[in-house]
Coordinates of C-alpha atoms and ligand atoms in Angstrom, one line a residue:
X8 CA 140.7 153.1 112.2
X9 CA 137.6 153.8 110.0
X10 CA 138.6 153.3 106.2
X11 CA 138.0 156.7 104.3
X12 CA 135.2 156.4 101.1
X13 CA 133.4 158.6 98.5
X14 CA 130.0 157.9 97.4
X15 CA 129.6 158.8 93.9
X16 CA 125.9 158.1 93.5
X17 CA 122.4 159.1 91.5
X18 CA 118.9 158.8 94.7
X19 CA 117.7 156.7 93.8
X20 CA 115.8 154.6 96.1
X21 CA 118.6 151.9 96.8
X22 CA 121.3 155.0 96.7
X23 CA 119.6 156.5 99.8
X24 CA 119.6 153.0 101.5
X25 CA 123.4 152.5 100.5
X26 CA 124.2 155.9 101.9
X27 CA 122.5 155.2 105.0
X28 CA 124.1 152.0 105.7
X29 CA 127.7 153.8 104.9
X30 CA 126.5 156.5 107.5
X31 CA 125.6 154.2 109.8
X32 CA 128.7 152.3 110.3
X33 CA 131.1 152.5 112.6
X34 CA 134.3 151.2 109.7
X35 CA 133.0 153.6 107.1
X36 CA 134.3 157.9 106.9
X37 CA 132.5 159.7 104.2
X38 CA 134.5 162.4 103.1
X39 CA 132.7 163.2 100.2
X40 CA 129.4 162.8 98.0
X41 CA 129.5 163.3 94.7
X42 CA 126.3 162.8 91.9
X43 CA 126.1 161.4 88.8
X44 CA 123.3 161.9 86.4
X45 CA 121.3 158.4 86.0
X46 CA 118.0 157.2 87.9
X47 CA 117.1 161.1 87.3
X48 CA 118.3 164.5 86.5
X49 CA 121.2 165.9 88.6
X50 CA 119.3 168.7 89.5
X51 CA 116.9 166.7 91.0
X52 CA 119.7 163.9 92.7
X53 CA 121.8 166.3 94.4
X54 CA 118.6 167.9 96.3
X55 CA 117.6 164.5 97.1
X56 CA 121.1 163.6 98.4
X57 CA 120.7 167.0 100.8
X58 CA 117.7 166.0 101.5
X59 CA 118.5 162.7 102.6
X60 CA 121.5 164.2 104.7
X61 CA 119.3 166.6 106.4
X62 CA 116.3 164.1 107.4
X63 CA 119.2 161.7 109.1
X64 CA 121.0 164.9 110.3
X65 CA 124.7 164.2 109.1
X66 CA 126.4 167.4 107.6
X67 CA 128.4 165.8 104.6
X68 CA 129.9 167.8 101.6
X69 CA 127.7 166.7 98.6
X70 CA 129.9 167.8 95.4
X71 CA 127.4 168.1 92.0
X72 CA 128.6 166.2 88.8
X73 CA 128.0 165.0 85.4
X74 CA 124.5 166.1 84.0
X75 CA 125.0 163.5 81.0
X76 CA 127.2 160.9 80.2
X77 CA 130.5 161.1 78.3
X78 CA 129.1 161.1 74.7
X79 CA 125.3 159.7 74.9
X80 CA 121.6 161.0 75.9
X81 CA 121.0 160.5 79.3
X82 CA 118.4 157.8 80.2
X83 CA 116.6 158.1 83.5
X84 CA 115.3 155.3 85.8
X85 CA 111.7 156.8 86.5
X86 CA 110.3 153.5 86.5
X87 CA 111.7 152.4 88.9
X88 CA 112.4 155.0 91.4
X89 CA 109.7 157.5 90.2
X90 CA 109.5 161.2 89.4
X91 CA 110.7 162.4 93.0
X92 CA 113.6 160.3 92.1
X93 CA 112.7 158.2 96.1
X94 CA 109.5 156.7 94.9
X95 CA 106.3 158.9 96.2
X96 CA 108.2 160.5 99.3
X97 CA 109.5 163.7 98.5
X98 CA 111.5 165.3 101.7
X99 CA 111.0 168.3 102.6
X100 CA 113.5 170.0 105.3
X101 CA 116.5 171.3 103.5
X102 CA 119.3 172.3 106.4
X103 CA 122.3 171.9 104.0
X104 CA 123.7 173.4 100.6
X105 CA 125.8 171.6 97.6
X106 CA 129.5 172.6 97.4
X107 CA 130.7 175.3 95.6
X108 CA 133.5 172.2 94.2
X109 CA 132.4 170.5 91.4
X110 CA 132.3 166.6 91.9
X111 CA 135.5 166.2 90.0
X112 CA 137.7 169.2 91.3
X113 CA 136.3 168.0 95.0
X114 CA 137.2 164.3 94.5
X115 CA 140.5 165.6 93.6
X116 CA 141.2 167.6 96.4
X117 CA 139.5 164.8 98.8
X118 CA 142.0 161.9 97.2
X119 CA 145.2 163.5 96.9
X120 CA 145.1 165.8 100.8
X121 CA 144.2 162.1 101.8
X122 CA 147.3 160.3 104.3
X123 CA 144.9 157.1 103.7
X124 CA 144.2 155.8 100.6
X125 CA 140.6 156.5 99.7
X126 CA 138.1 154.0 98.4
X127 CA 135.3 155.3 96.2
X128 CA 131.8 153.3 96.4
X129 CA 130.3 153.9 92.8
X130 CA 126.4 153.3 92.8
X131 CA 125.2 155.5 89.9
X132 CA 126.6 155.8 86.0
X133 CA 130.2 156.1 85.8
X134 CA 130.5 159.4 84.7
X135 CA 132.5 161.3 87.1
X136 CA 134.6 158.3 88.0
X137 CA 135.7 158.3 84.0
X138 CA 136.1 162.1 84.0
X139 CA 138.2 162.1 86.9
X140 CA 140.4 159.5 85.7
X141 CA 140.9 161.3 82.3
X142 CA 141.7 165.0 84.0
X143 CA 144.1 164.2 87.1
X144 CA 145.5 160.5 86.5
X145 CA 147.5 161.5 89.3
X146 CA 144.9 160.5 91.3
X147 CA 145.0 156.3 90.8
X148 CA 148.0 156.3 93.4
X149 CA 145.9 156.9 96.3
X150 CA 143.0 154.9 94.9
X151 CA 142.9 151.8 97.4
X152 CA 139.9 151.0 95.2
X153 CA 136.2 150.8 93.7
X154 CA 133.6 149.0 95.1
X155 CA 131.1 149.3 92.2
X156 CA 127.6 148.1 91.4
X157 CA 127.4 147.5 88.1
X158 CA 126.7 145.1 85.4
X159 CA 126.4 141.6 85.2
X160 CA 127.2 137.9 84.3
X161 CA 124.7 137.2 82.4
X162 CA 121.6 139.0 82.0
X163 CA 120.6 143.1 82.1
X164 CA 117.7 144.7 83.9
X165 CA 118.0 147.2 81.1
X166 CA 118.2 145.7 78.0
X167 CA 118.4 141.8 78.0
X168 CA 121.8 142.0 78.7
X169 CA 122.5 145.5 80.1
X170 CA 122.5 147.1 83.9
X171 CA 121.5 150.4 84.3
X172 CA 124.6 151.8 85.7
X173 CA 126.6 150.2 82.8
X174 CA 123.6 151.0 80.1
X175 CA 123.8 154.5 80.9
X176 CA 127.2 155.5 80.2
X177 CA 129.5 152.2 78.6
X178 CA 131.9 154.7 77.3
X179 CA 132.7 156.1 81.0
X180 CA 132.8 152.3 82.8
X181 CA 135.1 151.3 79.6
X182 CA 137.1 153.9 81.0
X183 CA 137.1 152.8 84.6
X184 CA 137.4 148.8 84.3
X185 CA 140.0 149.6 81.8
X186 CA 142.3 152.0 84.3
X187 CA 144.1 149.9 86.7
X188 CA 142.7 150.5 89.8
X189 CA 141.4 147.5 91.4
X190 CA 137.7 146.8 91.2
X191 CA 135.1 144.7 93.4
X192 CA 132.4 144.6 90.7
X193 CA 128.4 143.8 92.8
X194 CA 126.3 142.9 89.5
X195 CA 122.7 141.8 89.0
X196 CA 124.1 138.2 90.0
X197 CA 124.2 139.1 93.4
X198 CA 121.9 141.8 94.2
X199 CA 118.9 140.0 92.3
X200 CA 120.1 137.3 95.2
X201 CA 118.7 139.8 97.7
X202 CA 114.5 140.2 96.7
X203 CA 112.9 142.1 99.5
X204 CA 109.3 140.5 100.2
X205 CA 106.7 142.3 102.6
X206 CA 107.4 140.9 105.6
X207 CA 111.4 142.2 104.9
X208 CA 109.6 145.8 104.8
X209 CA 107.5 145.7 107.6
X210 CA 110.3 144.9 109.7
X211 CA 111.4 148.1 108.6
X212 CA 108.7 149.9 108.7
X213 CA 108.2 149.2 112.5
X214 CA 111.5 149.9 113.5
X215 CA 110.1 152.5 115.3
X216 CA 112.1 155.5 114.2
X217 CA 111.3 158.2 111.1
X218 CA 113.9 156.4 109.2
X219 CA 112.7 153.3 109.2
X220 CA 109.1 154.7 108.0
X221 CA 110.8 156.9 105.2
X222 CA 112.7 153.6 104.1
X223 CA 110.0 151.8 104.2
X224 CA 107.6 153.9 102.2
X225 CA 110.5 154.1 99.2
X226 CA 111.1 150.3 99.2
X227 CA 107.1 150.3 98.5
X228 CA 107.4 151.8 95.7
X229 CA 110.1 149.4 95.1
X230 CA 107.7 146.6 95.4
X231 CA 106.2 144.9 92.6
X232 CA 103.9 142.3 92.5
X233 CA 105.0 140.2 95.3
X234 CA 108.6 141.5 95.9
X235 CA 111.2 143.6 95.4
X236 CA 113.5 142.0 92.7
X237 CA 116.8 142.4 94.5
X238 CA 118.3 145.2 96.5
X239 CA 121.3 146.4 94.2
X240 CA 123.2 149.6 95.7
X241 CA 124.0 148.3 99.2
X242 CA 125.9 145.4 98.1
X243 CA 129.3 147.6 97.5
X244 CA 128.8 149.4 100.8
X245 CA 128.4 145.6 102.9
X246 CA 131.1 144.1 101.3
X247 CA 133.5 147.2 102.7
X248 CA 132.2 146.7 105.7
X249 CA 132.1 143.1 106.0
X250 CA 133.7 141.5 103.3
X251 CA 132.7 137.5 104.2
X252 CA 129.3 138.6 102.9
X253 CA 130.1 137.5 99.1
X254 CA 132.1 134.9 97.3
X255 CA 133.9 137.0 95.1
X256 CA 136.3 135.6 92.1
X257 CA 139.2 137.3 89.9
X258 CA 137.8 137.7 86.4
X259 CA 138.2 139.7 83.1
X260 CA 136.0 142.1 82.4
X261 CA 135.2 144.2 79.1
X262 CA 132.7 146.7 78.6
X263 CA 130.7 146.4 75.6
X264 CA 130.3 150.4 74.1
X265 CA 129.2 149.8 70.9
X266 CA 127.4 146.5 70.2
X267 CA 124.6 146.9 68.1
X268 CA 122.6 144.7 70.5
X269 CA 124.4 144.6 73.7
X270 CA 125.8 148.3 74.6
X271 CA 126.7 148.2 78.0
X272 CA 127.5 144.2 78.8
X273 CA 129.9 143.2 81.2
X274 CA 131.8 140.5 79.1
X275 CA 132.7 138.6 82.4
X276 CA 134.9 135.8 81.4
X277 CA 134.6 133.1 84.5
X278 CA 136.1 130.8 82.9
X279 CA 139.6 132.4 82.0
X280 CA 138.8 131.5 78.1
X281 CA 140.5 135.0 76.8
X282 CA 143.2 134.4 78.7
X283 CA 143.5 138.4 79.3
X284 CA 144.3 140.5 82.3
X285 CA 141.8 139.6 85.5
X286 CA 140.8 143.7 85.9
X287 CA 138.2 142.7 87.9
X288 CA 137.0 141.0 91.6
X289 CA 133.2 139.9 90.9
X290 CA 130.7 139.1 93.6
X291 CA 129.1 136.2 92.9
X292 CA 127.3 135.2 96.0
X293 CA 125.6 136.5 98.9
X294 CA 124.1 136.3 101.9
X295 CA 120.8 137.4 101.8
X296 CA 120.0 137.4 105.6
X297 CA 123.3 139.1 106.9
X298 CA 123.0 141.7 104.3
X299 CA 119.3 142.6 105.4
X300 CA 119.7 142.5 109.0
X301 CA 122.8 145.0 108.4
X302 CA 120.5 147.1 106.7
X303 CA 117.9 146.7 109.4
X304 CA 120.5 147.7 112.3
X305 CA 121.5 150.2 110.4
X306 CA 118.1 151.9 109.6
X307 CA 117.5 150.7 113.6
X308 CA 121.1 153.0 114.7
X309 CA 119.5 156.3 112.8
X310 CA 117.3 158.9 113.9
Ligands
BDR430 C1 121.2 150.2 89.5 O1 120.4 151.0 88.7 C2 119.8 152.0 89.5 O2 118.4 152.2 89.1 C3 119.9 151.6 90.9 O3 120.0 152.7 91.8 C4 121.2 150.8 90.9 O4 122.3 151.6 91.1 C5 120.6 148.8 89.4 O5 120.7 148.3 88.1
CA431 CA1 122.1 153.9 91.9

């Protein structure tokens, strides 16, 4: 039986690939998307998210959430995604509309009318995940869990030792890492594991299918200098789909919200020094060739 997921996300250039690898697979039911302010606007994320649904054709409820985090500015990712939010490529054909459920009200009603316990795959800010939490608590029960990417051991592509995800709203992952429901946490450690170089694109590109040339053309734009750095949000969609991917360890983790340096570090203790609570299962390794030739077959399996 396929296991039952939300995709809380903000495409995003690595979203879109996440969502079509989740799409693609055979041990993966979306039930619901929901979007999070983050790499841009949520005006601008949700269209790309029906956008994305309507070039690969799958009809899938796409529920619009938090324009802003819990209590600070919102910080886009234009950089590194671009003003379209997918690099250059902006999609045209529009076949499908955005819920009238908000993402909160609709993750909800998607957990608790579940009989399986629902895993959430959390690529963007952690927004609505925190928000949810906070309204119906009653939800956590029929959690089975997060599969996050977020954060970091050491390092930030942010801040010198901030992720984006984390960066963007610390108050809403406090919330999360601190709420009981178990959590597979895919940080910089492993996804800077996975750089894309050209020849990794090419293969992509000549797939032979519209999907692989849209993916390709994104991940271009991804591209700098003489690789991508790593490819982040399709780690927590892999491991749920083949979990002997990563080396994952037990850890504590605590959000840093109000450091005057490091807002948004994942205090990660490895080494058990604090002695506290291990809230947290963190990916530490990965295997960079499996995880790309999933990709590939999956982009390959689309239209
Ligand atoms: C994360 O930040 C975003 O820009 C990406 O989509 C990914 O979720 C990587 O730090
Ligand atoms: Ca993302």
């Amino acid at each position: 039986m396929s296991r039952p997921i939300i995709i809380d996300c903000d495409p995003g250039i690595d979203d879109a690939l996440a969502i079509m690898l989740a799409i693609a697979s055979n041990e993966l039911d979306i039930k619901l998307i929901t979007t999070c302010a983050g790499n841009q606007r949520i005006e601008k994320i949700t269209l790309n998210t029906l956008k994305l649904l309507s070039f690969v054709d799958k009809e899938i409820e796409v529920a619009k959430g938090a324009d802003k985090p819990l209590f600070k500015d919102l910080i886009l990712s234009e950089a590194a995604h671009g003003k379209s939010g997918f690099g250059e490529v902006e999609l045209e054909e529009l076949k499908f509309s955005v819920s009238d459920r908000s993402a909160i009200e609709a993750m909800k009603d998607t957990i608790l009318n579940s009989e399986q316990k629902i895993t959430i795959v959390a690529i963007g800010p952690l927004t609505n995940i925190a928000l949810l939490i906070k309204s119906y608590p009653e939800v956590i029960k029929n959690i089975n869990q997060l599969s996050i990417m977020g954060g970091a051991c050491t390092g930030g592509n942010c801040t010198p030792v901030a992720e984006f995800n984390i960066y963007v709203d610390p108050d809403a992952a406090k919330i999360v890492f601190d709420s009981g429901i178990p959590i597979t946490m895919f940080g910089l450690d492993v996804t800077h594991q996975i750089p894309m170089y050209k020849e990794d694109i090419d293969r992509i590109r000549y797939i032979g299918n519209k999907t692989g040339q849209f993916a390709a053309k994104m991940l271009d734009f991804y591209f700098k200098e003489d690789k991508i750095e790593g490819m982040h949000d399709p780690c927590p969609v892999a491991y749920l789909i083949d979990p002997s991917l990563f080396t994952i360890i037990p850890c504590n983790v605590e959000i840093e919200t109000k450091g005057e340096f490091t807002r948004g570090q994942t205090v990660v203790d490895k080494l058990n020094q604090t002695g506290k609570p291990q809230n947290v299962k963190v990916a530490l390794e990965v295997e960079r060739e499996k995880i790309l030739d999933m990709l590939y077959n999956a982009i390959k399996k689309l239209k």
